[in-house]
Coordinates of C-alpha atoms and ligand atoms in Angstrom, one line a residue:
X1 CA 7.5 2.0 -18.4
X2 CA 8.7 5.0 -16.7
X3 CA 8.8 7.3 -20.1
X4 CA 7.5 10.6 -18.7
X5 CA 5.3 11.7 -21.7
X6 CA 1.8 9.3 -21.9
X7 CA -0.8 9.5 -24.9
X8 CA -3.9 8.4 -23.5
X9 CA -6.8 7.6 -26.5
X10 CA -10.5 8.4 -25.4
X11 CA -9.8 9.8 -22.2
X12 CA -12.9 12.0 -22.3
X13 CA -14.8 8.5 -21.8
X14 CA -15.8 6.7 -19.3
X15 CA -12.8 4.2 -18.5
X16 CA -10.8 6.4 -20.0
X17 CA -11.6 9.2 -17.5
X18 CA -10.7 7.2 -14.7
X19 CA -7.6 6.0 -16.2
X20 CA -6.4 9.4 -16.6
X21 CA -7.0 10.6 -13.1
X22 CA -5.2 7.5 -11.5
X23 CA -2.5 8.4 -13.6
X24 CA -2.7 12.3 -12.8
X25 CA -2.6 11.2 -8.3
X26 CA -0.2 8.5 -8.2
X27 CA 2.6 9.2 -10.9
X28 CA 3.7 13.1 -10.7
X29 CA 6.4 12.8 -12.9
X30 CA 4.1 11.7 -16.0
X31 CA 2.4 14.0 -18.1
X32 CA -0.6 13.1 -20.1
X33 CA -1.9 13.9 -23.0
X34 CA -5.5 13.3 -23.8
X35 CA -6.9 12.7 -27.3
X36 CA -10.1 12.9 -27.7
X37 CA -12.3 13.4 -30.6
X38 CA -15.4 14.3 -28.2
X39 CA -18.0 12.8 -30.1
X40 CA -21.4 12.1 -28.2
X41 CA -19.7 10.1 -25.7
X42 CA -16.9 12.2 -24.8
X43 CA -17.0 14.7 -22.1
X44 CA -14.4 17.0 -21.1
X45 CA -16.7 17.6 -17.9
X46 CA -15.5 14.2 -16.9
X47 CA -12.0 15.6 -16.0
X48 CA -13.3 18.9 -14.8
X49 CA -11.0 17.9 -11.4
X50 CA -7.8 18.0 -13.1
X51 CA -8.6 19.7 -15.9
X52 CA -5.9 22.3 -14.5
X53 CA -3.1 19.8 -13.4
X54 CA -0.3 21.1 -15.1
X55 CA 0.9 17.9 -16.0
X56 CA -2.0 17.4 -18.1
X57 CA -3.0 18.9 -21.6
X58 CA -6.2 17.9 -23.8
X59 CA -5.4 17.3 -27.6
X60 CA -9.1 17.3 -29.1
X61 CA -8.3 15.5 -32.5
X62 CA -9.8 12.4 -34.4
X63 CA -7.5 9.2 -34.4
X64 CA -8.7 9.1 -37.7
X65 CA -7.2 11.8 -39.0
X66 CA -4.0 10.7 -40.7
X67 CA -2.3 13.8 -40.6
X68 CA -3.3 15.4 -37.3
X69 CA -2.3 12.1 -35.8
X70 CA 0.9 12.1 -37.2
X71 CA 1.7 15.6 -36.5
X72 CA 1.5 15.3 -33.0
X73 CA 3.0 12.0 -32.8
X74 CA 5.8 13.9 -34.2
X75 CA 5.7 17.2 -32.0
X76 CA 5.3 15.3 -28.8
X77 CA 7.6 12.4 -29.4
X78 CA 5.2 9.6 -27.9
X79 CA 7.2 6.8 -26.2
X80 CA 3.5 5.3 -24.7
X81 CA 0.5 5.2 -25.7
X82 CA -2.7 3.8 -24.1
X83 CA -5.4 3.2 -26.3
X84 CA -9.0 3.5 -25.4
X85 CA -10.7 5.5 -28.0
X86 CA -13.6 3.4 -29.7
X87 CA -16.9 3.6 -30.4
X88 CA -18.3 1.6 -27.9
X89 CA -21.7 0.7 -27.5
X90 CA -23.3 -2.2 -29.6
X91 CA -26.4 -1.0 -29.8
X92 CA -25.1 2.0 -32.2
X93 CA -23.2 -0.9 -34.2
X94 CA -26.1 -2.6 -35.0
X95 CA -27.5 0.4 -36.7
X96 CA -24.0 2.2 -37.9
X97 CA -21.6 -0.5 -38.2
X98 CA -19.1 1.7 -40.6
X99 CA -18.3 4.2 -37.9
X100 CA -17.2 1.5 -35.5
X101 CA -15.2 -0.2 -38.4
X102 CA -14.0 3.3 -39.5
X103 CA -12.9 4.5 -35.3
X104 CA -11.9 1.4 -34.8
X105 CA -10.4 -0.3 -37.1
X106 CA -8.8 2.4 -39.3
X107 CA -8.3 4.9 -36.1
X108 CA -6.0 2.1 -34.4
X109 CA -4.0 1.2 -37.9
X110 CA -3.4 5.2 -37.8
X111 CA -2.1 5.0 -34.5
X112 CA -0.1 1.9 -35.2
X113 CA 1.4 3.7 -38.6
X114 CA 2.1 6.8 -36.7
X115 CA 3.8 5.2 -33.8
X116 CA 5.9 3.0 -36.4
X117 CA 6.5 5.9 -38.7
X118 CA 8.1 7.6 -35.5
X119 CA 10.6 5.2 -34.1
X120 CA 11.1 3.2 -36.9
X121 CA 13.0 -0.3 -35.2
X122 CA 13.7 2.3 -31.9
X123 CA 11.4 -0.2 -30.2
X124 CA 13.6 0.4 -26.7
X125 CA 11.7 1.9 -23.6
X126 CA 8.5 2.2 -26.0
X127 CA 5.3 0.4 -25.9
X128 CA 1.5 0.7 -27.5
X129 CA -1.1 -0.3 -25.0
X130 CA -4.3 -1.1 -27.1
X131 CA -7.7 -1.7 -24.4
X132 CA -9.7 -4.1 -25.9
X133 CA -12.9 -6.0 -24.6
X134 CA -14.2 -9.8 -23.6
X135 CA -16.8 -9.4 -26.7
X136 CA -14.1 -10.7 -29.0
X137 CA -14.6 -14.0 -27.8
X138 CA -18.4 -14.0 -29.0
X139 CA -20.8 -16.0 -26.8
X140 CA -19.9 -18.6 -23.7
X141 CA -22.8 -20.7 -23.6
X142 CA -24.2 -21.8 -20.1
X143 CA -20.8 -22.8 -18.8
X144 CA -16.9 -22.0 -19.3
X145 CA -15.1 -18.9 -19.0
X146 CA -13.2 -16.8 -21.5
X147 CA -9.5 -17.3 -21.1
X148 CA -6.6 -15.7 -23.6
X149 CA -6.2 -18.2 -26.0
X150 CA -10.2 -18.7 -26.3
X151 CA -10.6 -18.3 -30.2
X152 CA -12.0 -15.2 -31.5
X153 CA -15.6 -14.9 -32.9
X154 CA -17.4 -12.1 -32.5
X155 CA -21.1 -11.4 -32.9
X156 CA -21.9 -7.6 -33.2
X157 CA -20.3 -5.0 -35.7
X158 CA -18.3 -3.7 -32.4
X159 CA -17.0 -6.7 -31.2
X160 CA -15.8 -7.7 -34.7
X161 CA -14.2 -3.8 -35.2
X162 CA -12.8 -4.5 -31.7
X163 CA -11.3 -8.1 -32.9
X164 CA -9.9 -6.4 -36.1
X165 CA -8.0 -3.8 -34.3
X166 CA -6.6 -6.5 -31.7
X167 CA -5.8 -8.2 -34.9
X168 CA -4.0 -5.5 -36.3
X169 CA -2.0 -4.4 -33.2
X170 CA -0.6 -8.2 -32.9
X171 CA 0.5 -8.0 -36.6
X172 CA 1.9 -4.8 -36.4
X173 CA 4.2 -6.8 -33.3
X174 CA 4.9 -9.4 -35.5
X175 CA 5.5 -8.1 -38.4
X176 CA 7.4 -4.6 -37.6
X177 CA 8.8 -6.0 -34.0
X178 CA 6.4 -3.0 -33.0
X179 CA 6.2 -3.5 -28.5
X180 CA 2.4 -4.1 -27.6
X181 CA 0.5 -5.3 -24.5
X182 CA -3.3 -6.1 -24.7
X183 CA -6.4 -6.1 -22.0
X184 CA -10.0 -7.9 -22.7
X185 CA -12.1 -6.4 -19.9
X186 CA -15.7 -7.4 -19.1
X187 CA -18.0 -5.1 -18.4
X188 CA -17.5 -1.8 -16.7
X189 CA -19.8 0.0 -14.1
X190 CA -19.9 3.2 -12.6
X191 CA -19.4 6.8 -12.1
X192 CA -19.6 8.9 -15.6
X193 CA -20.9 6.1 -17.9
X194 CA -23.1 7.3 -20.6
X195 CA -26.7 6.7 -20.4
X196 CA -26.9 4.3 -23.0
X197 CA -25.4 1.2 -21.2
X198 CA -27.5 -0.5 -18.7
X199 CA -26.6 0.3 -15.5
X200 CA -26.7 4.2 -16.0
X201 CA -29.9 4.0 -18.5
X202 CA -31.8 2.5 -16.1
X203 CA -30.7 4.6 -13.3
X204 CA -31.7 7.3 -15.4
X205 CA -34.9 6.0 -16.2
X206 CA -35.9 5.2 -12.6
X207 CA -35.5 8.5 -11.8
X208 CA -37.7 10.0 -14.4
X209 CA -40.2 7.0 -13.9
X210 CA -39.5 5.1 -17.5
X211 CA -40.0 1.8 -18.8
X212 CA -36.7 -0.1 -17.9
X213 CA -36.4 -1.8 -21.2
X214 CA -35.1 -5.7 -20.7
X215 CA -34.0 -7.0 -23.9
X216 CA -35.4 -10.6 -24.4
X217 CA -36.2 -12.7 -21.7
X218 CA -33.6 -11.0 -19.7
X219 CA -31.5 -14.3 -19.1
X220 CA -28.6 -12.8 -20.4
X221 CA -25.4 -13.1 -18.2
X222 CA -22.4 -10.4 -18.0
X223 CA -19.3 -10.6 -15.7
X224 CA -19.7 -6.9 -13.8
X225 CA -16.3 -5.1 -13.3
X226 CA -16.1 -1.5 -10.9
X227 CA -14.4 0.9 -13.4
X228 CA -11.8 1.4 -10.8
X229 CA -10.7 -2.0 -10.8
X230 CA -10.4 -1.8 -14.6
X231 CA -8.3 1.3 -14.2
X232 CA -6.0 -0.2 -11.9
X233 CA -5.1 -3.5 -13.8
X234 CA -4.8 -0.9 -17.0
X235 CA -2.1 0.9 -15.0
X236 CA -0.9 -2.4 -14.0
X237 CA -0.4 -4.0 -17.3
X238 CA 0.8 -0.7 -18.6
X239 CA 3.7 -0.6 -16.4
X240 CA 4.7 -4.6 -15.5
X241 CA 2.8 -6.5 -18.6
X242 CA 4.9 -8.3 -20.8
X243 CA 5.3 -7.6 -24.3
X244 CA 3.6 -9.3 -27.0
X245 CA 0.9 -10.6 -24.0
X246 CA -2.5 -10.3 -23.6
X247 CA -4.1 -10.3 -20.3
X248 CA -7.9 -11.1 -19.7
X249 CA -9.7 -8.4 -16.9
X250 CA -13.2 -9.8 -15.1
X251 CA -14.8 -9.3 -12.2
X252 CA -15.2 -12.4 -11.2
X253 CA -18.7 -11.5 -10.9
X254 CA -21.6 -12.9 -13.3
X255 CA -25.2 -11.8 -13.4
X256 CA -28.3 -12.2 -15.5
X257 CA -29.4 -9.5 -16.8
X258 CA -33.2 -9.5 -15.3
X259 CA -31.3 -10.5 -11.3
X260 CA -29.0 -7.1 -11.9
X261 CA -32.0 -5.5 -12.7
X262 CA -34.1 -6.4 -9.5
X263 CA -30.9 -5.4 -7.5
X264 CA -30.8 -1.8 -9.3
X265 CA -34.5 -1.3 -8.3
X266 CA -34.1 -2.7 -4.5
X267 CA -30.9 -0.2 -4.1
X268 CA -32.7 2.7 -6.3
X269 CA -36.0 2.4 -3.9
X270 CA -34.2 2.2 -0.8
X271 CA -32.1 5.5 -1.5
X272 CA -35.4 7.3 -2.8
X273 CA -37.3 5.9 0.2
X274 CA -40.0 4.4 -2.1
X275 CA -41.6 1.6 -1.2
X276 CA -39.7 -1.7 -1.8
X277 CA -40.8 -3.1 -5.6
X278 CA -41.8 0.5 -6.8
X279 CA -39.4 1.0 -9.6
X280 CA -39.2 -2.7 -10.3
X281 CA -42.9 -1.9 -11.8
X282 CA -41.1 -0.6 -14.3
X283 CA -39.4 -3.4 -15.7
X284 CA -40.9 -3.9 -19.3
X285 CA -40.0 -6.8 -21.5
X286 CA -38.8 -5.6 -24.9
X287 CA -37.7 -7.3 -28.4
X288 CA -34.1 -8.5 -28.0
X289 CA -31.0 -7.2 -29.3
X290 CA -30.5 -8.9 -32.6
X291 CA -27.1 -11.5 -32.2
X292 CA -27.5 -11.0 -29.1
X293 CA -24.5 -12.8 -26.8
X294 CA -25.9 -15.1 -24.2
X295 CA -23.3 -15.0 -21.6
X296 CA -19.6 -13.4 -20.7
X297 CA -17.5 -14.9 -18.1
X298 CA -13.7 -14.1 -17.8
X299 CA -11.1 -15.7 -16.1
X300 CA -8.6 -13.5 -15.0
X301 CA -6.4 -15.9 -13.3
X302 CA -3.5 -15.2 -15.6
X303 CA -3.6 -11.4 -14.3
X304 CA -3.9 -12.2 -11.1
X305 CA -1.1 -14.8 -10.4
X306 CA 1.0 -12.7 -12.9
X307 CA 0.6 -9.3 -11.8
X308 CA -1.6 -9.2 -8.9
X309 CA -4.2 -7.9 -9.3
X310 CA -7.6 -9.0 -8.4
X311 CA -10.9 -7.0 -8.1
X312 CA -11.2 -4.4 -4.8
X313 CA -14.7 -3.6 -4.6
X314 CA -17.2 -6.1 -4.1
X315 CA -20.2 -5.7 -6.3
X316 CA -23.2 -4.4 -4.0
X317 CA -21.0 -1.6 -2.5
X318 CA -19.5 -0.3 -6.4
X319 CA -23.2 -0.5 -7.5
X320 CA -24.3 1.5 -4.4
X321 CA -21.6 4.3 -5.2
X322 CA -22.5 4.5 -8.8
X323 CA -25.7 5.1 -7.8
X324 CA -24.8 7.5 -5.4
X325 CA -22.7 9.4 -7.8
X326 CA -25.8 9.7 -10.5
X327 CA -28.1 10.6 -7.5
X328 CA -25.7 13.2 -6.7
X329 CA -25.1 14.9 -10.6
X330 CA -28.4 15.0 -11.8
X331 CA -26.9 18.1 -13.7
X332 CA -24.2 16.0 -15.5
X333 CA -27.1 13.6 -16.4
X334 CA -29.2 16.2 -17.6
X335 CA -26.6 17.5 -19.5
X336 CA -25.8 14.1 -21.8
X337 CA -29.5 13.2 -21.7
X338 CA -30.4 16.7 -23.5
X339 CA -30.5 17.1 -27.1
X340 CA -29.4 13.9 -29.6
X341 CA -29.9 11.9 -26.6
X342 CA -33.6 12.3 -27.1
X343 CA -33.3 11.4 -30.5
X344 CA -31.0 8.4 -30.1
X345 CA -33.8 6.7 -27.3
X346 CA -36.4 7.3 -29.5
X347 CA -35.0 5.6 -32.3
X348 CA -33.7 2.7 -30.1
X349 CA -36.7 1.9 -28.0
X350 CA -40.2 3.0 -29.8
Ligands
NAD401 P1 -16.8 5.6 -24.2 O1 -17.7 5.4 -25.3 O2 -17.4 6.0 -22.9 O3 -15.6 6.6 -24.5 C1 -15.0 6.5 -25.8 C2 -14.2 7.8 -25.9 O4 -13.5 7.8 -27.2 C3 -15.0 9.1 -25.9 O5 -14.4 10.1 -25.1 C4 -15.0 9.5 -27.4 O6 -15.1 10.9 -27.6 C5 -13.7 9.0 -27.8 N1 -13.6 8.7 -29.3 C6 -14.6 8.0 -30.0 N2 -14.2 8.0 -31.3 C7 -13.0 8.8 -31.4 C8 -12.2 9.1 -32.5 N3 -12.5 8.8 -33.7 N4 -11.1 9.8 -32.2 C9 -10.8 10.2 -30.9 N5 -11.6 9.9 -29.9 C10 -12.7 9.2 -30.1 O7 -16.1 4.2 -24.0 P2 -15.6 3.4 -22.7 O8 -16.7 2.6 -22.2 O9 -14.9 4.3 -21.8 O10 -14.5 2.4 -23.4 C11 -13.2 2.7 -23.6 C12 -12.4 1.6 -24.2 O11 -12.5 0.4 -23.4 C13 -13.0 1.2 -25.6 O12 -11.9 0.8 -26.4 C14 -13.9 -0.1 -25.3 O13 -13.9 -0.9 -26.4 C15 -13.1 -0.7 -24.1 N6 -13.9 -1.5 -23.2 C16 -15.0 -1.0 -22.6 C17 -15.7 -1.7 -21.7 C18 -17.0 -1.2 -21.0 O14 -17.6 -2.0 -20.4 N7 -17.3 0.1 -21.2 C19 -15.3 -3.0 -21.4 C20 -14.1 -3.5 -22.0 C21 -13.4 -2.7 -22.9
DAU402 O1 -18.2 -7.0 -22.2 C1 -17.5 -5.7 -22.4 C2 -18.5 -4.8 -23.2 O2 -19.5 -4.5 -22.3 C3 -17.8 -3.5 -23.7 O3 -16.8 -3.9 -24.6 C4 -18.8 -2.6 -24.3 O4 -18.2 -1.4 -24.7 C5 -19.9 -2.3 -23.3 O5 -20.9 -1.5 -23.9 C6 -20.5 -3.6 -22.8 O6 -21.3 -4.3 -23.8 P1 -22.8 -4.9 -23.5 O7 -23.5 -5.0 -24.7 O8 -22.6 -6.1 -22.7 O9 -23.3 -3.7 -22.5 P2 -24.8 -3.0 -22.4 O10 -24.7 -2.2 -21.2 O11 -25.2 -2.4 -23.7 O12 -25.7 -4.3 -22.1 C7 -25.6 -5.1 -21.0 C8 -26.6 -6.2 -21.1 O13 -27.9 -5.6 -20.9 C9 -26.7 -6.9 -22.5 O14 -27.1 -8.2 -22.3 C10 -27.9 -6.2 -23.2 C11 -28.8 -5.8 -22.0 N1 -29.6 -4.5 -22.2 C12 -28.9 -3.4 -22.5 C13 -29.6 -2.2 -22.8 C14 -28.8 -1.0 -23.1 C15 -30.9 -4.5 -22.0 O15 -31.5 -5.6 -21.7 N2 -31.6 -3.3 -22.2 C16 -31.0 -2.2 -22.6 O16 -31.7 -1.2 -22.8

């Protein structure tokens, strides 16, 4: 894909962020266009760097506003599109499942209709990118990894939304000939994730000396990916994936919940100098996520002897830089954990 104008979904997130300033460094000749609704989890001071970059313009806009959409689908001519905006966090679909439905579901098929409405059977030189996640798979039990054609079933309101819009993007391919690719990623870490996933809400809470609430009895395995790993199999599906393919992204890298945890604290102490086992006190037992998914487990061989790519950064040294990062913008923490924040952890944890 070497169309110059990009439309990058979400890219006031976290992945999407990253994805976005890889995109800005290594391909000069692009220029991206941001949409982004910047609802809690957006943040334009994510991009602060390159907010500037002339080959880079924000479009702040819902995906599920039909007619914005298609306005500027039809001002900017989008060949590409990369596809990241979601509501993301499954917590949040437990107790709002319509606005992942609505974001999710109905915000893709707008992006699909608007795309299709545009080029018609034109389908040459374009393609629609749509990010999607492992959760679609549902729950591996103690062995077995998730491969593309593992079946669909998802547990939560977000991994269902997610599996929908997967759905809908392979329909629109075989229905209107419309050019997709697809990723299923595991789990991301590090810089400029929102304090409500793991990794960064326990950071958080470490440094304000809060309960580190473990779900469950903590046994609960994920497959740990550096977000800069995720954004450079995104560029390279986006520019050598095959059409009509999906490609599963993992880090190769499986932890229970409670041993990721320990390691946080251990890292978190040493960098604080606080006695080894201080923030590990912390660690507080709390009742479990309801359909809660045992374990995710990818294998990404397909991406790897197909494209090349394979994880960079092993997991100790991406976990040590993401801590690093939150040490060093307490100010960009304090900024997200301000306001609804405080009204969203209450509601979740007490
Ligand atoms: P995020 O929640 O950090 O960011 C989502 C972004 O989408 C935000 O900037 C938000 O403002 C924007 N957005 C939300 N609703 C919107 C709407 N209606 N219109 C326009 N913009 C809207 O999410 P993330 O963790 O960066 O995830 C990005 C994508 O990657 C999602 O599609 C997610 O499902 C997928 N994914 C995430 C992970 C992960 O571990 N975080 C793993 C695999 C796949
Ligand atoms: O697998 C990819 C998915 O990973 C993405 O599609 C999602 O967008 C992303 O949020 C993530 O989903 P998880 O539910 O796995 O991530 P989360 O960080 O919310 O939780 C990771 C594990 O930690 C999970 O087993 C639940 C547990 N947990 C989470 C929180 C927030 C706790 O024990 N306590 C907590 O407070």
């Amino acid at each position: 894909m070497n169309n110059k104008n990009i439309l990058i979904t979400g890219g006031a997130g976290f992945i999407g962020s990253h994805v976005i300033r890889r995109f800005l460094i290594k391909y000069p000749e692009y220029h991206i266009y941001n949409l982004d609704a910047l609802t809690y989890a957006g943040n334009l001071e994510n991009l602060k760097d390159i907010e500037s970059n002339e080959n880079y313009t924000f479009l702040h806009g819902d995906i599920t506003d039909e007619e914005y959409i298609n306005s500027i689908f039809k001002k900017y001519q989008f060949k590409n599109v990369i596809h990241l905006a979601a509501e993301s966090h499954v917590d949040r679909s437990i107790t709002d499942p319509l606005a992942f439905a609505k974001t999710n579901i109905l915000g893709t098929m707008i992006l699909l209709n608007a795309f299709k409405a545009l080029w018609d059977t034109n389908w040459e030189g374009k393609r629609f990118y749509h990010v999607s996640t492992d959760e679609v798979y549902g729950s591996l039990g103690e062995t077995g990894l998730f491969k593309e054609n593992t079946s669909y079933d998802p547990n939560s309101p977000y991994s269902a939304s997610k599996a929908s819009s997967d759905h809908f993007v392979r329909a629109y391919g075989e229905t209107y000939g419309l050019p997709y690719v697809i990723s299923n990623c595991s789990n991301n870490y590090g810089a400029q994730q929102f304090p409500e996933k793991l990794i960064p809400l326990f950071i958080n809470n470490v440094l304000n000396d809060k309960a580190l609430p473990v779900y469950g009895d903590g046994n609960y395995t994920r497959d740990w990916l550096y977000v800069m790993d995720h954004a450079i199999a995104i560029d390279l599906v986006y520019h050598k994936g095959v059409n009509a393919e999906t490609y599963n992204i993992g880090g190769f890298n499986e932890w229970k919940n409670i041993d990721l945890v320990k390691l946080l604290c251990q890292q978190l102490d040493a960098k604080l100098g606080r006695e080894e086992g201080t923030s590990e006190q912390l660690i507080k037992y709390v009742k479990d996520r309801p359909g809660h998914d045992l374990r995710y487990a990818i294998d990404a061989s397909k991406i790897n002897t197909e494209l090349g790519w394979s994880p960079t950064v092993t997991f100790e040294q991406g976990l040590s830089e993401t801590i690093d990062w939150y040490l060093n913008n307490e100010d960009w923490l304090n900024n997200v954990t301000s306001g609804n924040y405080q009204n969203y952890y209450k509601k979740q944890y007490q």
